[in-house]
Coordinates of C-alpha atoms in Angstrom, one line a residue:
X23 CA 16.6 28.1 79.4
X24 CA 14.7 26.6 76.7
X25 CA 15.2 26.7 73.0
X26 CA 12.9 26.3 70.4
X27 CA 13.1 22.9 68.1
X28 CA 13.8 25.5 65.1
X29 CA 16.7 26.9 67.0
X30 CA 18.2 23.8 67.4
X31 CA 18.2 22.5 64.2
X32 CA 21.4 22.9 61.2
X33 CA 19.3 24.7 59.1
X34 CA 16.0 26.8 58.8
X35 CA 13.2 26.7 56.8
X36 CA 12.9 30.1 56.8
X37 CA 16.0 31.0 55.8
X38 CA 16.4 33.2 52.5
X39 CA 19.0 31.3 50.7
X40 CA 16.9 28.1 51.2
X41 CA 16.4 26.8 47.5
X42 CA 12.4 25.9 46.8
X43 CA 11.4 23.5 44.5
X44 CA 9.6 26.2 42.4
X45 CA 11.0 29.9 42.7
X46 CA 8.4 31.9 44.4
X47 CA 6.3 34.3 42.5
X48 CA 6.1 31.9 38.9
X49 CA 3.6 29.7 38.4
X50 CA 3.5 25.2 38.6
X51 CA 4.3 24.1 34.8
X52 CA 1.3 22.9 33.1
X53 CA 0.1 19.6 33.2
X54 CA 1.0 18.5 29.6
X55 CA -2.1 18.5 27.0
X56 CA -3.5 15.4 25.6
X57 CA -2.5 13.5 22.3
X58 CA -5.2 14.3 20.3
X59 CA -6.1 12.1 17.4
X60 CA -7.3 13.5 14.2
X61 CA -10.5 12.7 13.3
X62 CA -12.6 11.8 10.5
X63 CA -15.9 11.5 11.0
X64 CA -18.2 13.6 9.2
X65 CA -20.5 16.7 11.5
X66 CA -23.7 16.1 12.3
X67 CA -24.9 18.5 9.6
X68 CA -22.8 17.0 6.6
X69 CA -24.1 13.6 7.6
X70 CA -27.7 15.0 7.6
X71 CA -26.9 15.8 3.8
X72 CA -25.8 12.6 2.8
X73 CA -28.7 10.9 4.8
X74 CA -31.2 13.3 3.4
X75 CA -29.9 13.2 -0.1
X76 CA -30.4 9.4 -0.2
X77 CA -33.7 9.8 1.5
X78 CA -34.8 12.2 -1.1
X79 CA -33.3 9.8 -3.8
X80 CA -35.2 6.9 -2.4
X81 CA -38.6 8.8 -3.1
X82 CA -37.9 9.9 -6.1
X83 CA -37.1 6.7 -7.3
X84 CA -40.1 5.1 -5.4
X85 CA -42.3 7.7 -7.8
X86 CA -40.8 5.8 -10.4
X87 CA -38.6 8.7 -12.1
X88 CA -35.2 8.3 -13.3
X89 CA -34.5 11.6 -14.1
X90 CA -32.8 13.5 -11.2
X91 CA -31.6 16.6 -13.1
X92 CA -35.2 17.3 -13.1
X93 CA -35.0 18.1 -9.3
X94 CA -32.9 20.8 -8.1
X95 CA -32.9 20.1 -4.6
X96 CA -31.7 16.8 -5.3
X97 CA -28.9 18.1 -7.4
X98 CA -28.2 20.8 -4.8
X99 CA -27.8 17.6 -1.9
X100 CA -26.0 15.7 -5.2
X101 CA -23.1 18.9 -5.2
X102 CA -23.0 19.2 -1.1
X103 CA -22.6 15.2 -0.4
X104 CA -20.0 15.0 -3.8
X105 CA -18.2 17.4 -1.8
X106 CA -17.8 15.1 1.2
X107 CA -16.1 12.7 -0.8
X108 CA -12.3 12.8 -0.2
X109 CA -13.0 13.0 3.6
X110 CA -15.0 10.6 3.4
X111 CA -12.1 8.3 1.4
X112 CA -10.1 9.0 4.4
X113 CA -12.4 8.2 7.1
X114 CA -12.7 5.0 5.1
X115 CA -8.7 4.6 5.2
X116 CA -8.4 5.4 8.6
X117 CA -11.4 2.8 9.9
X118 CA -9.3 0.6 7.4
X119 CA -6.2 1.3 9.1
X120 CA -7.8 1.2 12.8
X121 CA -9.6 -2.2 12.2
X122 CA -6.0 -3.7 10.7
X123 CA -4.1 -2.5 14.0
X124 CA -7.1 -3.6 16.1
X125 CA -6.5 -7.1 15.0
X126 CA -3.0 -7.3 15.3
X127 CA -3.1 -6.6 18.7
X128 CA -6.0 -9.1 19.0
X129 CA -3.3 -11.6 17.8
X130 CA -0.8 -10.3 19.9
X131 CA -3.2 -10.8 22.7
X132 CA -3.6 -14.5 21.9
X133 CA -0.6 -15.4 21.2
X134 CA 1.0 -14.2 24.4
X135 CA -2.2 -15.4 26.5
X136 CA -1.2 -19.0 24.7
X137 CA 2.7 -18.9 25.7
X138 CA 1.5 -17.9 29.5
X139 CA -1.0 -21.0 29.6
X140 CA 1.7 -22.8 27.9
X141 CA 4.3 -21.5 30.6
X142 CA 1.8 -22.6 33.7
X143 CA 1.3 -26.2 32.0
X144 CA 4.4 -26.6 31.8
X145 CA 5.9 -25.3 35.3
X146 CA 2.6 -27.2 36.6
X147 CA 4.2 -30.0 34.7
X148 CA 1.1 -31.3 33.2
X149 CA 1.3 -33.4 30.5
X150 CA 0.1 -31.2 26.9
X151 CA -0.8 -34.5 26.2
X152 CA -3.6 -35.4 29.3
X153 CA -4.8 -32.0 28.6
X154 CA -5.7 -32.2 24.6
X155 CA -7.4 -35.3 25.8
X156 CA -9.5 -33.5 28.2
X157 CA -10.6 -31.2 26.1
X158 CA -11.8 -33.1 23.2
X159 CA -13.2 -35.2 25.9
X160 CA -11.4 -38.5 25.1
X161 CA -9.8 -41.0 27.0

């Protein structure tokens, strides 16, 4: 008489004290979101009023008249881009910020890039000496 593999195995697959990895009837955990970063930059729209308010500045000036109050749509884009200013202040800190970390890792970079060369030379055992040589080009 043959048995099935199943049969001959210590425990079954099937059985309903068999513990699953996720309990039946609930749903996987969701992948975890995304660090998002805040951001500064200005919409599309806002920087269409500070690129048109200079614009419009620009010819007006070009006219030769000094007097904006004279122009209400240029004191309308005046009000709407003096608006913009604190986000505008930090967007600028932020880029500051960015640019600051940016180059510290640069260094970083370097530096450890330097102390692996440094490493090889040295395990190669290469004299620092032969190789300033080289690269200057002397003898």
């Amino acid at each position: 008489m043959s048995t099935s593999r199943s049969e001959n195995l210590p425990f079954s697959y099937n059985d309903a004290s068999y513990s699953q990895s996720y309990p039946t009837g609930t749903l996987t955990p969701a992948v975890p979101s995304v660090l998002q970063l805040p951001r500064y930059d200005l919409e599309l729209s806002k920087s269409g009023t500070m690129l048109t308010l200079g614009q419009t500045v620009e010819q007006v000036e070009a006219q030769g008249e000094r007097d904006m109050t004279r122009y209400p749509a240029v004191n309308e884009l005046f009000d709407k881009a003096n608006g913009l200013r604190p986000k505008l202040a930090v967007s600028l800190d932020d880029t500051g910020r960015k640019d600051r970390e940016l180059f510290e890792m640069y260094d970083k970079s370097l530096q450890l890039y330097d102390n692996l060369l440094t490493q090889q030379v040295a395990a190669a055992g290469i004299s620092t000496t032969f190789l300033s040589r080289l690269m200057v080009g002397g003898h």
